CSV table of C-alpha atoms and ligand atoms in Angstrom, one decimal:
chain,number,residue,atom,x,y,z
A,1389,VAL,CA,8.2,-34.9,-21.3
A,1390,SER,CA,8.9,-38.7,-21.0
A,1391,GLY,CA,11.3,-40.5,-23.5
A,1392,GLY,CA,10.7,-37.8,-26.2
A,1393,THR,CA,6.7,-37.9,-26.0
A,1394,VAL,CA,4.7,-35.2,-24.5
A,1395,VAL,CA,2.4,-36.6,-21.9
A,1396,PRO,CA,-0.5,-34.2,-21.6
A,1397,MET,CA,-1.1,-33.0,-17.9
A,1398,ILE,CA,-4.5,-34.4,-16.7
A,1399,THR,CA,-6.3,-31.2,-15.5
A,1400,ASP,CA,-9.4,-30.9,-13.4
A,1401,LEU,CA,-10.7,-27.3,-13.9
A,1402,GLY,CA,-10.0,-24.9,-16.7
A,1403,ILE,CA,-9.0,-21.3,-15.8
A,1404,GLY,CA,-11.9,-20.1,-17.9
A,1405,GLN,CA,-14.2,-21.9,-15.2
A,1406,LEU,CA,-12.9,-19.7,-12.4
A,1407,HIS,CA,-13.7,-16.1,-11.6
A,1408,GLY,CA,-11.9,-13.8,-14.4
A,1409,ALA,CA,-10.0,-11.9,-11.8
A,1410,LEU,CA,-7.7,-14.9,-11.5
A,1411,GLN,CA,-6.4,-13.9,-14.8
A,1412,ASP,CA,-6.2,-10.4,-14.5
A,1413,PRO,CA,-2.9,-8.7,-14.4
A,1414,ALA,CA,-3.9,-7.0,-10.8
A,1415,LEU,CA,-3.7,-10.2,-9.3
A,1416,THR,CA,-1.0,-11.7,-11.1
A,1417,SER,CA,1.5,-9.0,-11.5
A,1418,MET,CA,2.6,-9.3,-7.6
A,1419,ASN,CA,2.9,-13.0,-8.1
A,1420,PHE,CA,5.4,-12.5,-10.5
A,1421,LEU,CA,7.5,-10.2,-8.4
A,1422,ASN,CA,7.1,-12.5,-5.5
A,1423,GLU,CA,8.3,-15.2,-7.6
A,1424,ILE,CA,11.3,-13.4,-8.7
A,1425,ALA,CA,12.2,-12.2,-5.0
A,1426,GLY,CA,11.9,-16.1,-3.7
A,1427,GLN,CA,14.2,-17.3,-6.8
A,1428,PHE,CA,16.8,-14.8,-5.8
A,1429,PRO,CA,16.6,-14.1,-2.0
A,1430,ASP,CA,20.1,-12.6,-2.0
A,1431,ALA,CA,19.2,-9.8,-4.1
A,1432,ILE,CA,19.0,-6.3,-2.6
A,1433,SER,CA,15.2,-5.6,-2.9
A,1434,PHE,CA,13.8,-2.1,-3.7
A,1435,ALA,CA,10.4,-3.9,-4.2
A,1436,ALA,CA,8.5,-4.4,-1.1
A,1437,GLY,CA,6.7,-1.5,0.7
A,1438,ARG,CA,7.4,-3.5,3.9
A,1439,PRO,CA,8.6,-1.8,7.3
A,1440,TYR,CA,12.0,-1.8,8.4
A,1441,GLU,CA,12.3,-5.3,10.6
A,1442,GLY,CA,14.8,-3.8,12.9
A,1443,PHE,CA,12.1,-2.7,15.1
A,1444,PHE,CA,10.2,-5.6,15.2
A,1445,ASP,CA,10.3,-7.2,19.0
A,1446,VAL,CA,8.6,-10.2,19.9
A,1447,ASP,CA,9.0,-9.5,23.5
A,1448,LEU,CA,6.8,-6.5,22.9
A,1449,LEU,CA,3.9,-8.7,21.9
A,1450,HIS,CA,3.6,-9.8,25.6
A,1451,ARG,CA,3.8,-6.4,27.0
A,1452,TYR,CA,1.0,-5.0,24.9
A,1453,LEU,CA,-1.3,-8.1,25.4
A,1454,GLY,CA,-0.9,-7.4,29.0
A,1455,LEU,CA,-1.4,-3.7,28.9
A,1456,PHE,CA,-4.8,-4.4,27.1
A,1457,ARG,CA,-5.7,-7.2,29.5
A,1458,ASP,CA,-5.2,-4.2,32.3
A,1459,HIS,CA,-7.0,-2.0,30.3
A,1460,LEU,CA,-10.3,-4.3,30.0
A,1461,ALA,CA,-10.0,-5.0,33.7
A,1462,GLU,CA,-9.0,-1.7,35.4
A,1463,GLU,CA,-10.4,0.9,33.0
A,1464,LEU,CA,-13.7,-0.9,31.8
A,1465,GLY,CA,-14.2,-2.9,35.0
A,1466,TYR,CA,-14.3,-6.5,33.2
A,1467,ASP,CA,-14.3,-9.3,35.4
A,1468,ASP,CA,-11.6,-12.2,34.6
A,1469,ALA,CA,-14.3,-14.2,32.5
A,1470,ARG,CA,-15.1,-11.1,30.6
A,1471,VAL,CA,-11.4,-10.3,30.2
A,1472,THR,CA,-10.7,-13.8,28.7
A,1473,ARG,CA,-13.9,-13.8,26.6
A,1474,THR,CA,-12.9,-10.6,25.2
A,1475,LEU,CA,-9.5,-11.9,24.0
A,1476,LEU,CA,-10.1,-15.5,23.1
A,1477,GLN,CA,-13.7,-15.8,22.4
A,1478,TYR,CA,-15.3,-14.9,18.8
A,1479,GLY,CA,-16.1,-11.1,19.0
A,1480,PRO,CA,-18.0,-8.3,17.9
A,1481,THR,CA,-17.8,-8.2,14.3
A,1482,LYS,CA,-17.2,-4.3,14.2
A,1483,GLY,CA,-14.2,-5.0,16.7
A,1484,VAL,CA,-13.1,-4.6,20.2
A,1485,ILE,CA,-10.5,-1.6,20.3
A,1486,ASN,CA,-12.9,0.5,18.4
A,1487,ASP,CA,-12.6,3.1,21.2
A,1488,LEU,CA,-8.9,3.3,21.2
A,1489,VAL,CA,-8.6,3.5,17.4
A,1490,ALA,CA,-11.0,6.7,17.7
A,1491,ARG,CA,-8.3,8.2,20.4
A,1492,HIS,CA,-5.8,7.5,18.1
A,1493,LEU,CA,-7.2,9.5,15.3
A,1494,ARG,CA,-8.1,12.2,17.5
A,1495,VAL,CA,-4.5,12.5,18.9
A,1496,ASP,CA,-2.5,11.9,15.5
A,1497,GLU,CA,-5.0,13.1,12.7
A,1498,GLY,CA,-7.0,15.6,14.5
A,1499,MET,CA,-10.2,13.8,13.8
A,1500,ASP,CA,-13.4,13.4,15.7
A,1501,VAL,CA,-14.7,10.0,15.1
A,1502,ASP,CA,-17.5,8.0,16.6
A,1503,PRO,CA,-16.1,4.6,17.6
A,1504,GLY,CA,-19.5,3.3,16.5
A,1505,ALA,CA,-18.3,4.3,12.9
A,1506,ILE,CA,-15.1,2.3,13.0
A,1507,VAL,CA,-14.9,-1.1,11.6
A,1508,VAL,CA,-11.6,-3.0,12.7
A,1509,THR,CA,-10.9,-4.9,9.9
A,1510,VAL,CA,-8.2,-7.8,8.8
A,1511,GLY,CA,-6.0,-5.4,7.3
A,1512,CYS,CA,-6.5,-2.3,5.1
A,1513,GLN,CA,-7.2,-4.9,2.3
A,1514,GLU,CA,-10.3,-6.3,4.1
A,1515,ALA,CA,-11.6,-2.8,4.5
A,1516,MET,CA,-11.0,-1.9,0.7
A,1517,VAL,CA,-13.1,-5.4,-0.1
A,1518,LEU,CA,-16.0,-4.4,2.1
A,1519,VAL,CA,-16.4,-0.7,0.7
A,1520,LEU,CA,-16.0,-2.0,-2.9
A,1521,ARG,CA,-18.5,-4.6,-2.4
A,1522,ALA,CA,-21.1,-2.1,-0.7
A,1523,LEU,CA,-20.8,0.5,-3.5
A,1524,ARG,CA,-21.1,-2.0,-6.1
A,1525,ALA,CA,-24.8,-2.1,-5.8
A,1526,GLY,CA,-25.4,-2.7,-9.5
A,1527,PRO,CA,-23.7,-2.9,-13.0
A,1528,ALA,CA,-23.5,0.9,-13.4
A,1529,ASP,CA,-21.5,1.6,-10.5
A,1530,VAL,CA,-18.0,2.3,-11.1
A,1531,LEU,CA,-15.0,3.6,-8.9
A,1532,LEU,CA,-12.5,6.1,-10.2
A,1533,ALA,CA,-8.9,6.0,-8.8
A,1534,VAL,CA,-6.0,8.2,-9.1
A,1535,ALA,CA,-3.4,6.7,-11.5
A,1536,PRO,CA,-1.0,5.1,-10.9
A,1537,THR,CA,-2.9,3.0,-8.5
A,1538,TYR,CA,-2.2,0.7,-5.6
A,1539,VAL,CA,-2.5,-2.8,-6.8
A,1540,GLY,CA,-4.3,-3.8,-3.7
A,1541,LEU,CA,-7.4,-1.7,-4.3
A,1542,SER,CA,-7.4,-2.4,-8.2
A,1543,GLY,CA,-7.4,-6.3,-7.1
A,1544,ALA,CA,-10.2,-5.7,-4.6
A,1545,ALA,CA,-12.2,-4.0,-7.3
A,1546,ARG,CA,-11.6,-6.8,-9.8
A,1547,LEU,CA,-12.8,-9.5,-7.0
A,1548,VAL,CA,-16.1,-7.6,-6.6
A,1549,ASP,CA,-16.5,-7.0,-10.3
A,1550,MET,CA,-16.2,-3.1,-9.9
A,1551,PRO,CA,-14.7,-1.4,-12.9
A,1552,VAL,CA,-11.9,1.2,-12.1
A,1553,ARG,CA,-11.6,4.2,-14.2
A,1554,PRO,CA,-8.5,6.2,-14.0
A,1555,VAL,CA,-8.0,9.7,-13.2
A,1556,ALA,CA,-4.8,11.5,-13.9
A,1557,GLY,CA,-2.5,11.9,-11.2
A,1558,GLY,CA,0.3,14.0,-12.3
A,1559,ALA,CA,3.0,16.0,-10.7
A,1560,SER,CA,0.3,17.4,-8.2
A,1561,GLY,CA,-0.8,14.0,-7.2
A,1562,LEU,CA,-4.3,14.4,-8.5
A,1563,ASP,CA,-5.6,16.5,-11.7
A,1564,LEU,CA,-9.0,17.9,-10.6
A,1565,ASP,CA,-10.1,19.0,-13.9
A,1566,ASP,CA,-9.6,15.6,-15.1
A,1567,LEU,CA,-11.5,14.3,-12.2
A,1568,VAL,CA,-14.5,16.2,-13.1
A,1569,ALA,CA,-14.1,15.3,-16.8
A,1570,GLN,CA,-14.0,11.8,-15.7
A,1571,ILE,CA,-16.9,11.8,-13.6
A,1572,THR,CA,-18.9,13.6,-16.3
A,1573,LYS,CA,-17.6,11.1,-19.0
A,1574,ALA,CA,-18.7,8.2,-16.7
A,1575,ARG,CA,-22.1,9.8,-16.6
A,1576,GLN,CA,-22.5,10.2,-20.4
A,1577,ASP,CA,-21.5,6.5,-20.5
A,1578,GLY,CA,-24.5,5.6,-18.5
A,1579,LEU,CA,-22.5,4.7,-15.6
A,1580,CYS,CA,-22.6,6.0,-11.9
A,1581,PRO,CA,-19.3,7.0,-10.5
A,1582,ARG,CA,-19.8,6.0,-6.8
A,1583,ALA,CA,-16.4,7.1,-5.2
A,1584,LEU,CA,-12.7,8.3,-5.8
A,1585,TYR,CA,-9.9,6.2,-4.4
A,1586,VAL,CA,-7.1,8.6,-3.5
A,1587,MET,CA,-3.9,8.5,-1.2
A,1588,PRO,CA,-3.5,12.0,-0.5
A,1589,ASP,CA,-0.3,11.4,1.7
A,1590,PHE,CA,3.1,9.9,-0.1
A,1591,ALA,CA,1.1,7.8,-2.4
A,1592,ASN,CA,1.9,4.4,-3.1
A,1593,PRO,CA,3.5,3.6,-5.9
A,1594,SER,CA,4.0,7.6,-6.7
A,1595,GLY,CA,5.3,9.0,-3.6
A,1596,VAL,CA,3.3,12.2,-4.4
A,1597,SER,CA,1.3,14.2,-1.8
A,1598,LEU,CA,-1.6,16.5,-2.3
A,1599,ASP,CA,-1.3,20.1,-1.0
A,1600,ALA,CA,-3.8,21.6,1.3
A,1601,GLY,CA,-5.4,23.6,-1.3
A,1602,THR,CA,-6.1,20.7,-3.6
A,1603,ARG,CA,-7.6,18.5,-0.6
A,1604,LEU,CA,-10.3,21.2,0.0
A,1605,ARG,CA,-10.9,21.5,-3.7
A,1606,LEU,CA,-11.3,17.8,-3.6
A,1607,LEU,CA,-13.9,17.8,-1.1
A,1608,ASP,CA,-15.7,20.5,-2.8
A,1609,ILE,CA,-15.9,18.6,-6.0
A,1610,ALA,CA,-16.7,15.5,-4.1
A,1611,GLU,CA,-19.9,17.4,-2.7
A,1612,ARG,CA,-21.1,19.3,-5.8
A,1613,GLU,CA,-20.7,15.9,-7.8
A,1614,ASP,CA,-22.3,13.7,-5.1
A,1615,ILE,CA,-19.4,11.1,-4.7
A,1616,LEU,CA,-17.7,9.6,-2.1
A,1617,LEU,CA,-13.8,9.8,-1.4
A,1618,LEU,CA,-12.0,6.7,-0.2
A,1619,GLU,CA,-9.1,7.9,1.7
A,1620,ASP,CA,-6.2,5.4,2.1
A,1621,ASN,CA,-3.5,6.6,4.4
A,1622,PRO,CA,-0.9,4.2,5.5
A,1623,TYR,CA,2.1,6.5,5.2
A,1624,GLY,CA,0.9,9.8,6.7
A,1625,LEU,CA,2.9,9.5,9.8
A,1626,TYR,CA,6.1,9.2,8.0
A,1627,HIS,CA,6.2,12.9,6.9
A,1628,GLY,CA,9.9,13.1,7.0
A,1629,ASP,CA,11.1,16.7,8.2
A,1630,HIS,CA,8.1,18.5,6.8
A,1631,ASP,CA,4.8,19.5,8.7
A,1632,ARG,CA,1.8,17.5,7.9
A,1633,VAL,CA,-1.3,18.5,5.9
A,1634,PRO,CA,-4.3,17.6,7.3
A,1635,ALA,CA,-5.8,14.4,6.1
A,1636,LEU,CA,-8.9,14.6,4.0
A,1637,LYS,CA,-11.1,13.0,6.7
A,1638,ALA,CA,-10.1,15.7,9.3
A,1639,LEU,CA,-11.1,18.3,7.0
A,1640,ASP,CA,-14.3,16.6,5.8
A,1641,THR,CA,-17.4,18.4,7.1
A,1642,GLY,CA,-19.8,16.7,5.0
A,1643,ARG,CA,-19.1,12.9,5.6
A,1644,ARG,CA,-17.7,12.4,2.2
A,1645,VAL,CA,-14.9,10.7,2.8
A,1646,VAL,CA,-14.5,7.1,4.0
A,1647,TYR,CA,-11.3,6.6,5.8
A,1648,LEU,CA,-9.1,3.5,5.0
A,1649,GLY,CA,-6.7,2.9,7.8
A,1650,THR,CA,-4.1,0.1,8.7
A,1651,PHE,CA,-1.5,-0.5,11.6
A,1652,ALA,CA,0.8,-2.4,9.1
A,1653,LYS,CA,3.3,0.2,8.7
A,1654,THR,CA,2.9,1.5,12.3
A,1655,VAL,CA,2.5,-1.5,14.8
A,1656,LEU,CA,3.1,-4.6,12.9
A,1657,PRO,CA,2.2,-6.1,9.3
A,1658,GLY,CA,1.8,-9.6,10.6
A,1659,ALA,CA,-1.0,-8.5,13.3
A,1660,ARG,CA,-3.3,-8.1,10.0
A,1661,VAL,CA,-5.2,-5.2,11.6
A,1662,GLY,CA,-6.3,-2.3,9.6
A,1663,TYR,CA,-10.0,-0.5,10.0
A,1664,VAL,CA,-12.3,1.7,8.1
A,1665,VAL,CA,-13.9,4.9,9.2
A,1666,ALA,CA,-17.7,5.1,7.6
A,1667,ASP,CA,-19.8,7.7,9.2
A,1668,GLN,CA,-22.1,7.9,6.3
A,1669,ARG,CA,-25.8,7.6,7.1
A,1670,VAL,CA,-27.5,5.0,5.3
A,1671,ALA,CA,-31.2,5.6,4.7
A,1672,GLY,CA,-33.1,2.1,5.2
A,1673,ARG,CA,-36.1,1.3,3.5
A,1674,ARG,CA,-38.4,1.6,6.3
A,1675,GLY,CA,-37.4,5.0,7.6
A,1676,ASP,CA,-34.6,3.5,9.6
A,1677,VAL,CA,-31.0,4.8,9.6
A,1678,THR,CA,-27.9,3.3,10.0
A,1679,LEU,CA,-24.2,4.2,9.5
A,1680,LEU,CA,-22.2,2.8,6.5
A,1681,ALA,CA,-20.0,1.0,9.1
A,1682,ASP,CA,-23.2,-0.8,10.3
A,1683,GLU,CA,-23.7,-2.1,6.7
A,1684,LEU,CA,-20.0,-3.0,6.0
A,1685,SER,CA,-19.9,-4.8,9.4
A,1686,LYS,CA,-22.8,-7.1,7.7
A,1687,ILE,CA,-20.5,-8.1,4.9
A,1688,LYS,CA,-17.4,-8.7,7.4
A,1689,SER,CA,-19.7,-11.0,9.2
A,1690,MET,CA,-19.7,-13.1,6.1
A,1691,LEU,CA,-16.3,-12.8,5.0
A,1692,THR,CA,-14.0,-12.8,8.3
A,1693,VAL,CA,-16.7,-12.9,11.1
A,1694,ASN,CA,-14.4,-10.7,13.4
A,1695,THR,CA,-10.7,-9.6,13.3
A,1696,SER,CA,-8.5,-11.7,15.7
A,1697,PRO,CA,-9.2,-10.2,19.0
A,1698,ILE,CA,-5.6,-11.1,19.9
A,1699,ALA,CA,-4.3,-9.3,17.1
A,1700,GLN,CA,-6.5,-6.1,18.0
A,1701,ALA,CA,-5.0,-6.6,21.6
A,1702,VAL,CA,-1.5,-6.2,20.3
A,1703,VAL,CA,-2.5,-2.8,18.5
A,1704,ALA,CA,-4.3,-1.7,21.5
A,1705,GLY,CA,-1.4,-2.4,23.8
A,1706,LYS,CA,0.9,-0.2,21.7
A,1707,LEU,CA,-1.6,2.5,21.5
A,1708,LEU,CA,-2.2,2.3,25.1
A,1709,ASP,CA,1.8,2.2,25.6
A,1710,HIS,CA,2.3,5.4,24.0
A,1711,GLY,CA,-0.8,7.8,25.1
A,1712,TYR,CA,-2.8,6.5,21.9
A,1713,SER,CA,0.1,8.3,19.6
A,1714,LEU,CA,1.7,6.3,16.9
A,1715,ALA,CA,3.4,9.4,16.0
A,1716,GLU,CA,5.2,9.4,19.1
A,1717,ALA,CA,5.6,5.4,19.2
A,1718,ASN,CA,7.1,5.8,15.8
A,1719,LYS,CA,9.6,8.5,16.2
A,1720,ASN,CA,12.6,6.6,15.5
A,1721,GLU,CA,10.7,4.9,12.6
A,1722,ARG,CA,10.2,8.3,10.9
A,1723,LEU,CA,13.8,9.4,11.4
A,1724,LEU,CA,14.9,6.0,9.5
A,1725,TYR,CA,12.5,6.3,6.6
A,1726,ALA,CA,13.3,10.0,6.1
A,1727,GLU,CA,17.0,9.2,6.1
A,1728,ASN,CA,16.5,6.3,4.0
A,1729,LEU,CA,14.6,8.3,1.3
A,1730,ARG,CA,17.1,11.1,1.4
A,1731,ARG,CA,20.0,8.2,1.0
A,1732,VAL,CA,18.2,7.1,-2.2
A,1733,VAL,CA,17.5,10.3,-3.7
A,1734,ASP,CA,21.0,11.7,-3.0
A,1735,GLY,CA,22.5,8.4,-4.2
A,1736,LEU,CA,20.6,8.6,-7.4
A,1737,SER,CA,21.9,12.1,-8.0
A,1738,ALA,CA,25.3,11.1,-7.1
A,1739,ARG,CA,25.2,8.1,-9.9
A,1740,PHE,CA,23.2,9.9,-12.4
A,1741,PRO,CA,24.5,13.7,-12.3
A,1742,GLY,CA,23.5,14.7,-15.8
A,1743,ARG,CA,23.0,12.9,-19.1
A,1744,LEU,CA,24.3,9.6,-20.0
A,1745,GLY,CA,26.8,8.9,-22.6
A,1746,ASN,CA,24.2,8.8,-25.5
A,1747,GLY,CA,22.3,11.8,-24.3
A,1748,VAL,CA,19.5,10.3,-22.6
A,1749,GLN,CA,18.7,11.1,-18.9
A,1750,VAL,CA,17.6,9.4,-15.9
A,1751,LYS,CA,14.9,11.2,-13.8
A,1752,TRP,CA,13.3,10.5,-10.5
A,1753,ASN,CA,11.0,12.3,-8.4
A,1754,LEU,CA,11.4,14.0,-4.8
A,1755,PRO,CA,8.7,13.0,-2.4
A,1756,SER,CA,8.7,14.6,0.9
A,1757,GLY,CA,8.1,11.4,3.0
A,1758,GLY,CA,6.7,7.8,2.9
A,1759,PHE,CA,8.5,4.7,1.3
A,1760,PHE,CA,8.6,5.5,-2.6
A,1761,VAL,CA,10.7,7.1,-5.2
A,1762,VAL,CA,9.8,6.8,-9.0
A,1763,VAL,CA,12.7,6.5,-11.4
A,1764,THR,CA,12.0,7.2,-15.1
A,1765,VAL,CA,14.6,5.5,-17.3
A,1766,PRO,CA,15.2,5.7,-20.9
A,1767,PHE,CA,13.9,1.8,-21.9
A,1768,PRO,CA,11.0,-0.3,-20.7
A,1769,ALA,CA,11.2,-1.2,-17.0
A,1770,ASP,CA,9.0,-4.4,-17.4
A,1771,ASP,CA,9.0,-7.8,-16.1
A,1772,ALA,CA,11.8,-9.1,-18.6
A,1773,LEU,CA,14.2,-6.4,-17.4
A,1774,LEU,CA,13.1,-7.3,-13.7
A,1775,ASP,CA,14.2,-10.6,-14.2
A,1776,LEU,CA,17.4,-9.7,-15.9
A,1777,SER,CA,17.9,-7.2,-13.2
A,1778,ALA,CA,17.5,-9.8,-10.4
A,1779,ARG,CA,19.4,-12.6,-12.3
A,1780,GLU,CA,22.4,-10.2,-13.5
A,1781,TYR,CA,22.5,-7.4,-11.1
A,1782,GLY,CA,21.2,-8.6,-7.9
A,1783,VAL,CA,18.8,-5.8,-7.5
A,1784,LEU,CA,15.0,-6.1,-7.4
A,1785,TRP,CA,12.3,-3.1,-7.8
A,1786,THR,CA,8.7,-3.0,-9.1
A,1787,PRO,CA,7.8,-2.0,-12.8
A,1788,MET,CA,5.2,1.0,-12.4
A,1789,GLY,CA,3.4,-0.7,-15.3
A,1790,TYR,CA,1.8,-2.6,-12.5
A,1791,PHE,CA,0.0,0.4,-11.1
A,1792,TYR,CA,-1.5,1.1,-14.4
A,1793,ALA,CA,-4.6,-0.4,-16.2
A,1794,GLY,CA,-3.3,0.6,-19.8
A,1795,ASP,CA,0.0,1.0,-20.9
A,1796,GLY,CA,1.2,3.7,-18.4
A,1797,GLY,CA,4.4,3.7,-16.5
A,1798,ALA,CA,6.3,1.6,-19.1
A,1799,ASN,CA,9.6,3.5,-18.4
A,1800,GLN,CA,9.3,3.8,-14.9
A,1801,LEU,CA,10.3,1.8,-11.9
A,1802,ARG,CA,9.2,2.2,-8.2
A,1803,LEU,CA,12.1,2.1,-5.6
A,1804,SER,CA,10.9,1.3,-1.9
A,1805,CYS,CA,13.5,2.4,0.8
A,1806,SER,CA,11.7,1.2,3.9
A,1807,GLN,CA,13.3,-2.3,4.6
A,1808,LEU,CA,17.1,-1.3,3.6
A,1809,THR,CA,19.9,-0.5,5.7
A,1810,THR,CA,22.0,2.5,4.3
A,1811,ALA,CA,24.9,0.1,3.0
A,1812,GLN,CA,22.2,-1.9,1.2
A,1813,ILE,CA,20.8,1.2,-0.2
A,1814,ASP,CA,24.2,1.9,-1.5
A,1815,ASP,CA,24.9,-1.4,-3.0
A,1816,GLY,CA,21.6,-1.6,-4.1
A,1817,LEU,CA,22.0,1.8,-6.3
A,1818,ASP,CA,25.4,0.6,-7.6
A,1819,ARG,CA,23.7,-2.6,-9.2
A,1820,LEU,CA,20.8,-0.6,-10.3
A,1821,ALA,CA,23.2,2.2,-11.8
A,1822,ALA,CA,25.1,-0.9,-13.7
A,1823,LEU,CA,21.9,-2.2,-15.1
A,1824,ILE,CA,21.0,1.1,-16.5
A,1825,ALA,CA,24.6,1.9,-17.7
A,1826,ASP,CA,24.5,-1.4,-19.8
A,1827,ARG,CA,20.9,-1.0,-21.0
A,1828,THR,CA,22.1,2.7,-22.2
A,1829,ALA,CA,25.5,1.9,-23.4
A,1830,PRO,CA,25.8,3.2,-27.2
A,1831,SER,CA,26.6,0.0,-28.4
A,1832,GLY,CA,26.1,-3.0,-26.1
A,1833,ARG,CA,23.8,-4.9,-24.2
A,1834,GLU,CA,20.7,-2.8,-24.8
A,1835,GLN,CA,20.7,-4.3,-28.3
A,1836,ASP,CA,19.4,-7.6,-26.7
A,1837,GLY,CA,16.4,-5.9,-25.8
A,1838,PRO,CA,14.6,-6.7,-22.6
A,1839,GLY,CA,13.9,-9.9,-21.9
A,1840,LYS,CA,16.8,-11.6,-24.0
A,1841,PRO,CA,19.3,-12.0,-21.0
A,1842,PRO,CA,23.1,-11.3,-22.5
A,1843,HIS,CA,24.2,-14.7,-20.8
A,1844,SER,CA,22.2,-17.7,-20.8
A,1845,LEU,CA,22.1,-18.2,-16.9
A,1846,ALA,CA,20.1,-20.9,-15.3
A,1847,PRO,CA,17.6,-19.6,-13.0
A,1848,VAL,CA,19.3,-21.0,-9.8
A,1849,CYS,CA,19.0,-19.2,-6.7
A,1850,PRO,CA,22.4,-17.5,-5.7
A,1851,ASP,CA,24.0,-19.1,-2.7
A,1852,ARG,CA,22.0,-17.9,0.5
A,1853,GLY,CA,25.5,-17.4,2.2
A,1854,GLY,CA,26.4,-14.9,-0.5
A,1855,ALA,CA,29.6,-16.7,-1.2
A,1856,GLY,CA,30.5,-17.6,-4.8
A,1857,ARG,CA,28.3,-15.0,-6.5
A,1858,SER,CA,29.3,-11.7,-7.6
A,1859,TRP,CA,26.6,-9.7,-8.8
A,1860,ARG,CA,27.4,-7.1,-11.6
A,1861,SER,CA,28.1,-3.7,-10.4
A,1862,THR,CA,29.7,-0.4,-10.9
A,1863,THR,CA,32.4,1.2,-8.6
A,1864,ARG,CA,31.5,4.7,-7.9
B,2911,PLP,C1,-1.8,1.8,-0.3
B,2911,PLP,C2,-1.8,0.9,0.6
B,2911,PLP,N1,-3.0,0.6,1.3
B,2911,PLP,C3,-3.0,-0.2,2.4
B,2911,PLP,C4,-1.9,-1.0,2.6
B,2911,PLP,C5,-1.8,-1.9,3.8
B,2911,PLP,O1,-2.6,-3.0,3.7
B,2911,PLP,P1,-2.9,-4.1,4.9
B,2911,PLP,O2,-3.3,-3.2,6.2
B,2911,PLP,O3,-3.9,-4.9,4.5
B,2911,PLP,O4,-1.5,-4.7,5.1
B,2911,PLP,C6,-0.8,-0.8,1.9
B,2911,PLP,C7,0.4,-1.6,2.2
B,2911,PLP,O5,1.4,-1.8,1.5
B,2911,PLP,C8,-0.5,0.2,1.0
B,2911,PLP,O6,0.5,0.4,0.3
């Protein structure tokens, strides 16, 4: 607006001229969350599923690089030129640390994996894109995904124009009857369900895990119905005090499972290293047989060429430093995440011991590991409320609606406990409790409705130093 007249902005492209994914909620919801987080940097964030930064150590990078260099020279007998080339030159598309990743999977997951069936990727995110690009062979191919679904998967599917059909998760983590019903329905609709995306361990966002019986029955259904299972397992090593249930891939005798891995939560997210195990045999047109991993690497060669060998070397160094065991390397992390999860759940119990004043209840689930807890509240937990929560109460969380294609999760929010200290958890829960108390007060602010802040505060960032700003909070 200039001098009272509206000057139209000159634009160069219309959004309708760009790929439809750019307007899809799967790609835009996280932007909103990131914007809010950027606007209110002093808010306590239960939003991001990031690993705890207290364990990061820049000096270890040098140690890990050195360990991998020694491994190349001493164990593999590479001369100096070859060591340098391996670390600094373009490299094989499938990766340079595949043997070490396979050893890690043997030690930590009890999986026997051919290193040639592994493609080392730029994070698990790239692995998802590769697999979905390959499986979307034609317009009938669709993906099934346990709802609620990780947004990274929904977004990747959108980028390759692969429709995603939800399968009910429910309290057990996966409703197998609904899975069979959805496969049948898709086929009746003339579609070809290619795979089910599932996170059997401490799922993001639900926190729920599949028991051993469900895993075995799922493998049977996959075999019978001739679909693949895309198993995503970023949180399996963070199993709290409970024994682990074997990964689907460790139970897979029929090459039904494509295993999506990441080192983001066990080494460091900044390395951007993940991988996919794709040992499925692919029949070529001339009678030749390749592995699905080989086909995925063709796609990767046109996407990222190869994963940074320097980043791979850092991951390899950590594996070498700990006898290939990331369970061993992350003993302290596992204890911290378990303690944080307990703190969140116990903190919710302390703050919401029974029904609220007007008879409504706040509920939450009790995951046995991982980073996430889902809280159900008696009002919509949407972007408008998140904005209010950040602005007025100084606490961030993730609306569960982000993880559903339809209107699921409307009254739910995801709390991530991985990144916070116990003091921050306590403070953050106080702030959340204040928000909930105000929204459910018999006469009061809930009448404003979500999206209508009780006070017209300018959207300014609070003082980074924390001074001069007091968040609304209950005193316990
Ligand atoms: C379900 C799920 N898959 C994969 C990842 C990791 O992806 P990346 O390796 O690309 O960081 C995450 C991280 O948040 C996740 O929650």
